[in-house]
PDB file of C-alpha atoms in Angstrom:
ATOM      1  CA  UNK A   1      26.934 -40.928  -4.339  1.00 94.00           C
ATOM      2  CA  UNK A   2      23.773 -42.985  -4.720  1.00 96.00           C
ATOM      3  CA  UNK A   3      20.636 -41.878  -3.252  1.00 97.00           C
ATOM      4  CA  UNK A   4      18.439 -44.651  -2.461  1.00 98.00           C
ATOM      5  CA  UNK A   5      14.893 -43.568  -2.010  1.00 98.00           C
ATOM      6  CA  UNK A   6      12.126 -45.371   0.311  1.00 97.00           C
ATOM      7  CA  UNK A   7       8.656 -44.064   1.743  1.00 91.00           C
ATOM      8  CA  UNK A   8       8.803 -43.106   5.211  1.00 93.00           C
ATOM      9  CA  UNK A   9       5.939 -45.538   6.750  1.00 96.00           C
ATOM     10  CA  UNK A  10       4.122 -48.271   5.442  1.00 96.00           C
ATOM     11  CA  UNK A  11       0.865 -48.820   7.752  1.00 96.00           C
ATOM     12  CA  UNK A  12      -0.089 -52.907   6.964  1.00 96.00           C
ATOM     13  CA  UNK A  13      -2.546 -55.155   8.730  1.00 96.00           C
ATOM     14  CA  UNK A  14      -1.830 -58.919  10.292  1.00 96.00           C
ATOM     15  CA  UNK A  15      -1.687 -61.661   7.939  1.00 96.00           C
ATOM     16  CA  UNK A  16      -2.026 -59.325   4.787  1.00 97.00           C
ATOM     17  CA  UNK A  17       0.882 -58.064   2.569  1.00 97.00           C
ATOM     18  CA  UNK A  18       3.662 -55.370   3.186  1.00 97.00           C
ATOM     19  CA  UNK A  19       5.479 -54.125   0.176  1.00 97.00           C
ATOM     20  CA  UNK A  20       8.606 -51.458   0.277  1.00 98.00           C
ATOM     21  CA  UNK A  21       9.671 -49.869  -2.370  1.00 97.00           C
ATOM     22  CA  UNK A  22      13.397 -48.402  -3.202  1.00 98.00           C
ATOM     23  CA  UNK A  23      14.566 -46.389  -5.792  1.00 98.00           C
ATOM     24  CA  UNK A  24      18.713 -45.780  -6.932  1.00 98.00           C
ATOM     25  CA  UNK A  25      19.314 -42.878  -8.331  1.00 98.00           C
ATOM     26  CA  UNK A  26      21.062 -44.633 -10.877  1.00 98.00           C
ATOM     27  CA  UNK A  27      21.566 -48.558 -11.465  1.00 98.00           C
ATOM     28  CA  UNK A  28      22.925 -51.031  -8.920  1.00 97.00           C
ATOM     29  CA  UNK A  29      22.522 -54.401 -10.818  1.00 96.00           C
ATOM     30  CA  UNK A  30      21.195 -56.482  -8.458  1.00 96.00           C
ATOM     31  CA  UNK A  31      23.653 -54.898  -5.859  1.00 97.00           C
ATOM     32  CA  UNK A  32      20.955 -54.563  -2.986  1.00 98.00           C
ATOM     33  CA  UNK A  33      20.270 -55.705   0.285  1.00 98.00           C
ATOM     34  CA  UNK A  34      17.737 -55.292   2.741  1.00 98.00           C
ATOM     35  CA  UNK A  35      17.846 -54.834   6.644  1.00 98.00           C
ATOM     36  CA  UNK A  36      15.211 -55.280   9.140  1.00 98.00           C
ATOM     37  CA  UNK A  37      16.084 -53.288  12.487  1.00 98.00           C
ATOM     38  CA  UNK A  38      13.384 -53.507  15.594  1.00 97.00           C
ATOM     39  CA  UNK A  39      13.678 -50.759  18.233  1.00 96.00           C
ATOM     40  CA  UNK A  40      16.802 -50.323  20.561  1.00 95.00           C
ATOM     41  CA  UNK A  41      18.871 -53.502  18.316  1.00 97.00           C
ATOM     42  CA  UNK A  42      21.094 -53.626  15.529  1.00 98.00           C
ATOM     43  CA  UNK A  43      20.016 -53.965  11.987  1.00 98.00           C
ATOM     44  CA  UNK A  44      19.248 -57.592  10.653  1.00 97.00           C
ATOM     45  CA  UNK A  45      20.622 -58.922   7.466  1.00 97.00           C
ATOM     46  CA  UNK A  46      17.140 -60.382   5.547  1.00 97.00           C
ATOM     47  CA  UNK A  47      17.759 -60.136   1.743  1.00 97.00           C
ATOM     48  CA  UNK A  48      21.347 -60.334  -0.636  1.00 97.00           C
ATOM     49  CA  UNK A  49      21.744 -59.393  -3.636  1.00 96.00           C
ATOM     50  CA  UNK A  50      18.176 -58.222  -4.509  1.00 97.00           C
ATOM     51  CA  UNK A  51      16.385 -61.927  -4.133  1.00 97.00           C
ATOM     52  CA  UNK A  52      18.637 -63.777  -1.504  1.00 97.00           C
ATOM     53  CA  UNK A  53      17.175 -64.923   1.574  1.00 97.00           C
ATOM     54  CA  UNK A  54      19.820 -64.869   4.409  1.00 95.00           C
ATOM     55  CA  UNK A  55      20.615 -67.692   6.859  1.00 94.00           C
ATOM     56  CA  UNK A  56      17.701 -68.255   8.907  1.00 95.00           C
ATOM     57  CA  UNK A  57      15.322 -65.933   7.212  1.00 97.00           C
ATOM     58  CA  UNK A  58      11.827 -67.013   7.290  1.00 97.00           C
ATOM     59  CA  UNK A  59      10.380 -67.496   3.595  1.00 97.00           C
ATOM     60  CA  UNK A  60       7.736 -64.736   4.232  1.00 97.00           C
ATOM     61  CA  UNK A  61      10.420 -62.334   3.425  1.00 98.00           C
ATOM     62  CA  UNK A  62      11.616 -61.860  -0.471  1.00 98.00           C
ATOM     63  CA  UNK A  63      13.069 -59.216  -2.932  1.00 98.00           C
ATOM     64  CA  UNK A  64      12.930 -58.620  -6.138  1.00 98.00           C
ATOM     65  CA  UNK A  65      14.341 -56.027  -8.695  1.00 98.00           C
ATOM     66  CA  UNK A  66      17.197 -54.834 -10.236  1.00 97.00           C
ATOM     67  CA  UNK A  67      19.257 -51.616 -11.840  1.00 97.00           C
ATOM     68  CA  UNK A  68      17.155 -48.738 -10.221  1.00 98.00           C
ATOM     69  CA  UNK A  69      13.666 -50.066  -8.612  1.00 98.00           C
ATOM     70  CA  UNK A  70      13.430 -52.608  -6.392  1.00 98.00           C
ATOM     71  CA  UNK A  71      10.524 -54.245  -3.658  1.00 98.00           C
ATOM     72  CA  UNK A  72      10.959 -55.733  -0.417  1.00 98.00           C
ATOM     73  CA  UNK A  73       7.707 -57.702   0.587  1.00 98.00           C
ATOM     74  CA  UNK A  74       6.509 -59.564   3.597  1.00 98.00           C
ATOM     75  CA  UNK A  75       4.102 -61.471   3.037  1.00 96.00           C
ATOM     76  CA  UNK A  76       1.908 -62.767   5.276  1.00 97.00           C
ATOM     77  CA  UNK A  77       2.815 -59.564   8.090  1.00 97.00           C
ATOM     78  CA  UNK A  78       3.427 -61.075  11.603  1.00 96.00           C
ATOM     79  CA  UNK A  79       3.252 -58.976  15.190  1.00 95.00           C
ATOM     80  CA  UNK A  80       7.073 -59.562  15.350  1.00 95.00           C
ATOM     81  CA  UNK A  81       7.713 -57.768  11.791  1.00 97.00           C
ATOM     82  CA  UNK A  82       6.822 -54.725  13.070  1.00 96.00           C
ATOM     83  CA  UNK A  83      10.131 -52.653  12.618  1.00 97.00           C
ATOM     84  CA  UNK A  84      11.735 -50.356  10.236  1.00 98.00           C
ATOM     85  CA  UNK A  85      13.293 -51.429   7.066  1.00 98.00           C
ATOM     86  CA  UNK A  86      16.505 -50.328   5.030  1.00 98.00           C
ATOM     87  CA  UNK A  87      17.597 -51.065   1.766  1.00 98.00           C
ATOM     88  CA  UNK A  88      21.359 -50.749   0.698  1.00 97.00           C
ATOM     89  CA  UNK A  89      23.573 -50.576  -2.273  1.00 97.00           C
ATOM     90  CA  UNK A  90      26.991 -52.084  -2.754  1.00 95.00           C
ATOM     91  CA  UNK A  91      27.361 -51.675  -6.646  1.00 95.00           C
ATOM     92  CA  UNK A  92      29.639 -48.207  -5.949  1.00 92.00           C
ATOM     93  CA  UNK A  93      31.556 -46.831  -2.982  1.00 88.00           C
ATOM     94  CA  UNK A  94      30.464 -45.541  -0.982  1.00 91.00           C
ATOM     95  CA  UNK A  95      27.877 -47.862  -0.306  1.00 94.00           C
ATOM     96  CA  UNK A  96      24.165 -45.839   0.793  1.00 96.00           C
ATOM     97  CA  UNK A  97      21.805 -47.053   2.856  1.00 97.00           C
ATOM     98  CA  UNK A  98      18.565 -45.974   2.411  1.00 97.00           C
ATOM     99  CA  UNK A  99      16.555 -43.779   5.003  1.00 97.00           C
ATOM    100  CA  UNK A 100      14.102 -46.667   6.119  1.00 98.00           C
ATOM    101  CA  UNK A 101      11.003 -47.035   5.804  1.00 98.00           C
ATOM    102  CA  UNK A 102       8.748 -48.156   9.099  1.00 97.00           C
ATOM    103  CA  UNK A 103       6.223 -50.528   9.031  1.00 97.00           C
ATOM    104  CA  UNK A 104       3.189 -50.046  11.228  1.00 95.00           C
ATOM    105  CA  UNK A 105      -0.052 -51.706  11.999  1.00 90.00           C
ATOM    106  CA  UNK A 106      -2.861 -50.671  10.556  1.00 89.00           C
TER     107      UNK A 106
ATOM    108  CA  UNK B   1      28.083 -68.204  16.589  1.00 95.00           C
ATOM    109  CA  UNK B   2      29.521 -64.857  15.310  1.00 96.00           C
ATOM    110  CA  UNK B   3      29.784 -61.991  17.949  1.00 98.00           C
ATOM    111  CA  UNK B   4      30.904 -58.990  17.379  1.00 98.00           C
ATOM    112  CA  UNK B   5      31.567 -56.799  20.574  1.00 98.00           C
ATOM    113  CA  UNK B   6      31.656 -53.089  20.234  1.00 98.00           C
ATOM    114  CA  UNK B   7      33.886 -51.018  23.348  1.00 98.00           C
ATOM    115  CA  UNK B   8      35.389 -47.713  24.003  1.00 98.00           C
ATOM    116  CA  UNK B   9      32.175 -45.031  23.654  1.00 97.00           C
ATOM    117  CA  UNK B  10      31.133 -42.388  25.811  1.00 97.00           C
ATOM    118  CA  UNK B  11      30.992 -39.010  26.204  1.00 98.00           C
ATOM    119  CA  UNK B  12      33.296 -36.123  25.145  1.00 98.00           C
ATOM    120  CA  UNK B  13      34.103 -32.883  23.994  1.00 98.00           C
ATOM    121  CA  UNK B  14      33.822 -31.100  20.664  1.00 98.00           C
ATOM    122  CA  UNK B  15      37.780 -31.615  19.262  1.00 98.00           C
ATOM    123  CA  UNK B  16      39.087 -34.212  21.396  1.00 98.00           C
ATOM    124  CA  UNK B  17      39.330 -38.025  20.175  1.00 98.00           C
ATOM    125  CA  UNK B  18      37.921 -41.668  21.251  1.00 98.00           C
ATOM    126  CA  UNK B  19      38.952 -44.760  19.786  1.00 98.00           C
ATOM    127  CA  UNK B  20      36.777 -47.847  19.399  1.00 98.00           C
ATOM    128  CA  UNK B  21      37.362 -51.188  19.287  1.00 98.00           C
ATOM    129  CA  UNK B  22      35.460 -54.509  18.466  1.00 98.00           C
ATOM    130  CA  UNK B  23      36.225 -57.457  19.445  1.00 98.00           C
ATOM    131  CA  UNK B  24      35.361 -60.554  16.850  1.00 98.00           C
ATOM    132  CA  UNK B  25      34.275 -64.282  17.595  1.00 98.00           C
ATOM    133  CA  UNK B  26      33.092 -67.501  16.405  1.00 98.00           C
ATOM    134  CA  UNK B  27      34.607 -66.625  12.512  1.00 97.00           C
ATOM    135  CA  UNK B  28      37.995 -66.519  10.822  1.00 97.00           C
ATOM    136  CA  UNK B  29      38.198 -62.434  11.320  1.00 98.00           C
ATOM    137  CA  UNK B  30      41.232 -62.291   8.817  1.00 97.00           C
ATOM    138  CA  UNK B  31      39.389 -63.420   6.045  1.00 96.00           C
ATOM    139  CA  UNK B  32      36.539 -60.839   6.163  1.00 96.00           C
ATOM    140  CA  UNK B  33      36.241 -56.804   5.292  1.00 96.00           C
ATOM    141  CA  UNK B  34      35.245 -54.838   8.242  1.00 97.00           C
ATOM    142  CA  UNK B  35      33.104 -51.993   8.573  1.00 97.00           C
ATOM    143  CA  UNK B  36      31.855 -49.038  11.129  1.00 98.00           C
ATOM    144  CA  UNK B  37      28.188 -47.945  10.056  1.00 98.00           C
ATOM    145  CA  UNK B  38      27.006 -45.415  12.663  1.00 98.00           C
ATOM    146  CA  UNK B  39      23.076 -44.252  13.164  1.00 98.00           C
ATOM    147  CA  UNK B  40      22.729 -40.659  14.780  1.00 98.00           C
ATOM    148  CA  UNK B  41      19.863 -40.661  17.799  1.00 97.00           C
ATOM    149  CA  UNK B  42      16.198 -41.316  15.921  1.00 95.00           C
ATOM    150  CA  UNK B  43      18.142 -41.413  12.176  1.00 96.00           C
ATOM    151  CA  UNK B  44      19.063 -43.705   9.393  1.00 96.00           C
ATOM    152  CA  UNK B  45      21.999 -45.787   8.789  1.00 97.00           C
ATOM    153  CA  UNK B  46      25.287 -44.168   7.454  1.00 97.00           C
ATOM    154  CA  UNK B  47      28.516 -46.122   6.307  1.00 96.00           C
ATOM    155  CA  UNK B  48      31.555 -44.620   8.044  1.00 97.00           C
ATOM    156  CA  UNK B  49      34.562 -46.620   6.964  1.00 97.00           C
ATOM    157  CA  UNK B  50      35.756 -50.145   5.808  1.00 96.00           C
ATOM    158  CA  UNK B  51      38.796 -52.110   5.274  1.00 96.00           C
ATOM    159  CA  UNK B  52      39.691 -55.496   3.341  1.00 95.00           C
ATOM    160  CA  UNK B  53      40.855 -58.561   5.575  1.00 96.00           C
ATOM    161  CA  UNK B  54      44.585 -57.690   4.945  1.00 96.00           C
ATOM    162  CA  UNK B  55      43.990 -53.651   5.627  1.00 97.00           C
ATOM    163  CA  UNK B  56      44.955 -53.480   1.555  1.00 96.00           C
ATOM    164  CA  UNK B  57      42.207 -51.390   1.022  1.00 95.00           C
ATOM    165  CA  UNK B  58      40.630 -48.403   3.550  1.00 96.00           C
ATOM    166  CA  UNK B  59      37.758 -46.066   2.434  1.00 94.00           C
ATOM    167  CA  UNK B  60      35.832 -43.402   4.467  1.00 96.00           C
ATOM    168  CA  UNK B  61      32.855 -41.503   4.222  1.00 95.00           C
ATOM    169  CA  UNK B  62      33.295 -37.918   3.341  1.00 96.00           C
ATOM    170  CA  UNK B  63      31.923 -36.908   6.406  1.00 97.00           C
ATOM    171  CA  UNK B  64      34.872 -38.390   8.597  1.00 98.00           C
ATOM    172  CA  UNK B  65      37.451 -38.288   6.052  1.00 97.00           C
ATOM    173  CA  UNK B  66      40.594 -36.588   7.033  1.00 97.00           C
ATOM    174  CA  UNK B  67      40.024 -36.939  11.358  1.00 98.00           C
ATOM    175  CA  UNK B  68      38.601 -40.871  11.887  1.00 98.00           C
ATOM    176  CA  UNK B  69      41.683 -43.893  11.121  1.00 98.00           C
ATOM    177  CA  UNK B  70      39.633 -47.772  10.375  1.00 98.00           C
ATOM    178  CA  UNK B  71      42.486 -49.990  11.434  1.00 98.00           C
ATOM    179  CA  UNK B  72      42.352 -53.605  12.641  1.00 98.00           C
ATOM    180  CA  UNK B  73      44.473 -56.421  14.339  1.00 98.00           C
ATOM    181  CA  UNK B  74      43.919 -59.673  12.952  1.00 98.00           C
ATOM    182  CA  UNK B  75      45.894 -61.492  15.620  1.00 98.00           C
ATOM    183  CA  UNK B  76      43.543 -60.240  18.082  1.00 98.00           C
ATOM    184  CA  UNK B  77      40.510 -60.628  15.912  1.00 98.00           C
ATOM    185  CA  UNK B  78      39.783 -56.889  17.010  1.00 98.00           C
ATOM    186  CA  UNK B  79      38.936 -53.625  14.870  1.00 98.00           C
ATOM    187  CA  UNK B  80      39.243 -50.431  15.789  1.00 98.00           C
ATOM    188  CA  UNK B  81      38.401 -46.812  14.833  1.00 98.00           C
ATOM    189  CA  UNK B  82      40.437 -43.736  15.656  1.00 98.00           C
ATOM    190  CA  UNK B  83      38.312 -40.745  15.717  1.00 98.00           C
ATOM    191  CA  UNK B  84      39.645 -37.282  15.872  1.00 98.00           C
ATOM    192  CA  UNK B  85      38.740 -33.715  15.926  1.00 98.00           C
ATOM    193  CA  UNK B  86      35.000 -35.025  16.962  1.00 98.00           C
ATOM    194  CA  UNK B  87      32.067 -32.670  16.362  1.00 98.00           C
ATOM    195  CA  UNK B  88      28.528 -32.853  17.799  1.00 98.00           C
ATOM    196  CA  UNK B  89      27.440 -34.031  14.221  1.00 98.00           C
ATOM    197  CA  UNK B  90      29.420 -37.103  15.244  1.00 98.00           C
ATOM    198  CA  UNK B  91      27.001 -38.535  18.040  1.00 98.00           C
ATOM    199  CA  UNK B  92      25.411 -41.602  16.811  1.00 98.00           C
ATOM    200  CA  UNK B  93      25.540 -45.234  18.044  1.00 98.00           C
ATOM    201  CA  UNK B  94      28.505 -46.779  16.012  1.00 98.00           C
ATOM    202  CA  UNK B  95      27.864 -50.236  14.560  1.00 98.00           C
ATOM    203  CA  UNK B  96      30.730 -52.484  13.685  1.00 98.00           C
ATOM    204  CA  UNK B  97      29.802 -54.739  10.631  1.00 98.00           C
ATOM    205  CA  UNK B  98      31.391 -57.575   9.072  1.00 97.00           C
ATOM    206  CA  UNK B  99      31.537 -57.333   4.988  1.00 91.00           C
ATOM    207  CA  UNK B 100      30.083 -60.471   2.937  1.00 87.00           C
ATOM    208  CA  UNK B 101      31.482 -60.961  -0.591  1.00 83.00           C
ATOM    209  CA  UNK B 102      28.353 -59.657  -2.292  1.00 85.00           C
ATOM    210  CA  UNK B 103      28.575 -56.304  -0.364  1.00 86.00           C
ATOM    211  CA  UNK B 104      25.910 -56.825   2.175  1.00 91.00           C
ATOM    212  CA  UNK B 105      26.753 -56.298   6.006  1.00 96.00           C
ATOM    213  CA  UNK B 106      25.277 -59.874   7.016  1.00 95.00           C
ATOM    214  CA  UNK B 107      26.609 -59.803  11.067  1.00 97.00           C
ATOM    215  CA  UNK B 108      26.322 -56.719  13.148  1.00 98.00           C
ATOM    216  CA  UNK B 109      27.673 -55.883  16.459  1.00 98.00           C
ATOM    217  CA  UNK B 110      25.607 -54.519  19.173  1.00 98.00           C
ATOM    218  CA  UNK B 111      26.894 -50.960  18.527  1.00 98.00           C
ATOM    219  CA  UNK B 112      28.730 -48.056  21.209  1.00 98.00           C
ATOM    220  CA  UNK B 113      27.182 -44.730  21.278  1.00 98.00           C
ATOM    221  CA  UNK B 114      29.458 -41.496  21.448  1.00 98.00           C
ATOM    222  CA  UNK B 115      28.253 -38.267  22.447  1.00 98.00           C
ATOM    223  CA  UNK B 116      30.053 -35.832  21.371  1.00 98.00           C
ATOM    224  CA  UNK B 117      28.999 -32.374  23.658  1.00 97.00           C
ATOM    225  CA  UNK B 118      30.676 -30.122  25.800  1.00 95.00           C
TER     226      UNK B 118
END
């Protein structure tokens, strides 16, 4: 299977930028995505295929990357983006997620 | 709007079953792959199972492999998912997902939580 590795916690202040990191443990193409999830809902589609901004996805979210590192970055931070953050492969089966990484005001 | 609509958690003992459903709205369900994605209390994210729009193609986890059965009806826009033998490493809120073509999960249902203790 492929691991996906993030950091645990990011702590960011308002307004500046938040980047997350993930690593594959071997390459996906551009065969990541990236989920926001706030506490007590579901996760939150944000970014396709590395670089993708879903429907309805404010521009202050982008990715970048491809094969085995890739970034996630916010960018200015709002209040509201507080929330923890998962990245996800689809290049093999089964498809990993991540463990998350939270974002937290600094 | 898409809605997905999990049912059928609760609680129950170590070996017995539970099956869930998930009801789907607001999309053509029998065009889409469908997924369960479950997150244990205070953990990550963890694919279960998925199957195509015409139930060609089924895969599991390892972890459920063998005792949970990913089945849907697409003339009741509704997917389900047996789950057997159940063990307390099983509790989690279960997710259902639908499957874009690029192999993101871009609509998510609310989720059911099963507890699994005796």
């Amino acid at each position: 299977d492929i691991v996906l590795t993030q950091s645990p916690a990011l702590a960011v202040s308002l307004g500046q930028r938040a980047t997350i990191s993930c690593r594959a443990s071997e390459s996906v193409r551009s065969s990541m995505h990236w989920y926001q999830q706030k506490s007590g809902q579901q996760p939150k589609l944000l970014i396709y295929g590395a670089s993708n901004l879903a429907s309805g996805v404010p521009a202050r979210f982008s990715g970048s990357g491809s094969g085995t590192d890739f970034t996630f970055t916010i960018d200015p931070v709002e209040a509201d983006d507080i929330a923890t953050y998962y990245c996800q492969q689809s290049r093999n089966d089964p498809y990993t997620f991540g463990a998350g990484t939270k974002l937290e005001l600094k | 709007e898409v809605q997905l609509v999990e049912s059928g958690g609760g609680l129950v003992q170590p070996g017995r079953s539970l099956k869930l459903s998930c009801l789907a709205s607001g999309f053509t369900f029998s065009n889409y792959g469908m997924n369960w994605i479950r997150q244990a209390p205070g953990k990550g994210l963890e694919w279960v199972a998925s199957i195509s729009s015409s139930s060609s193609y089924i895969y599991y986890a390892d972890t459920v492999k063998g005792r949970f059965t990913i089945s849907r009806d697409n003339a009741k826009n509704t997917l389900y998912l047996q789950m057997t033998s159940l063990r307390s490493e099983d509790t989690a809120l279960y997710y259902c997902a639908r499957h874009y073509y690029s192999g993101d999960f871009d609509y998510w249902g609310q989720g059911v939580m099963v507890t699994v203790s005796s």
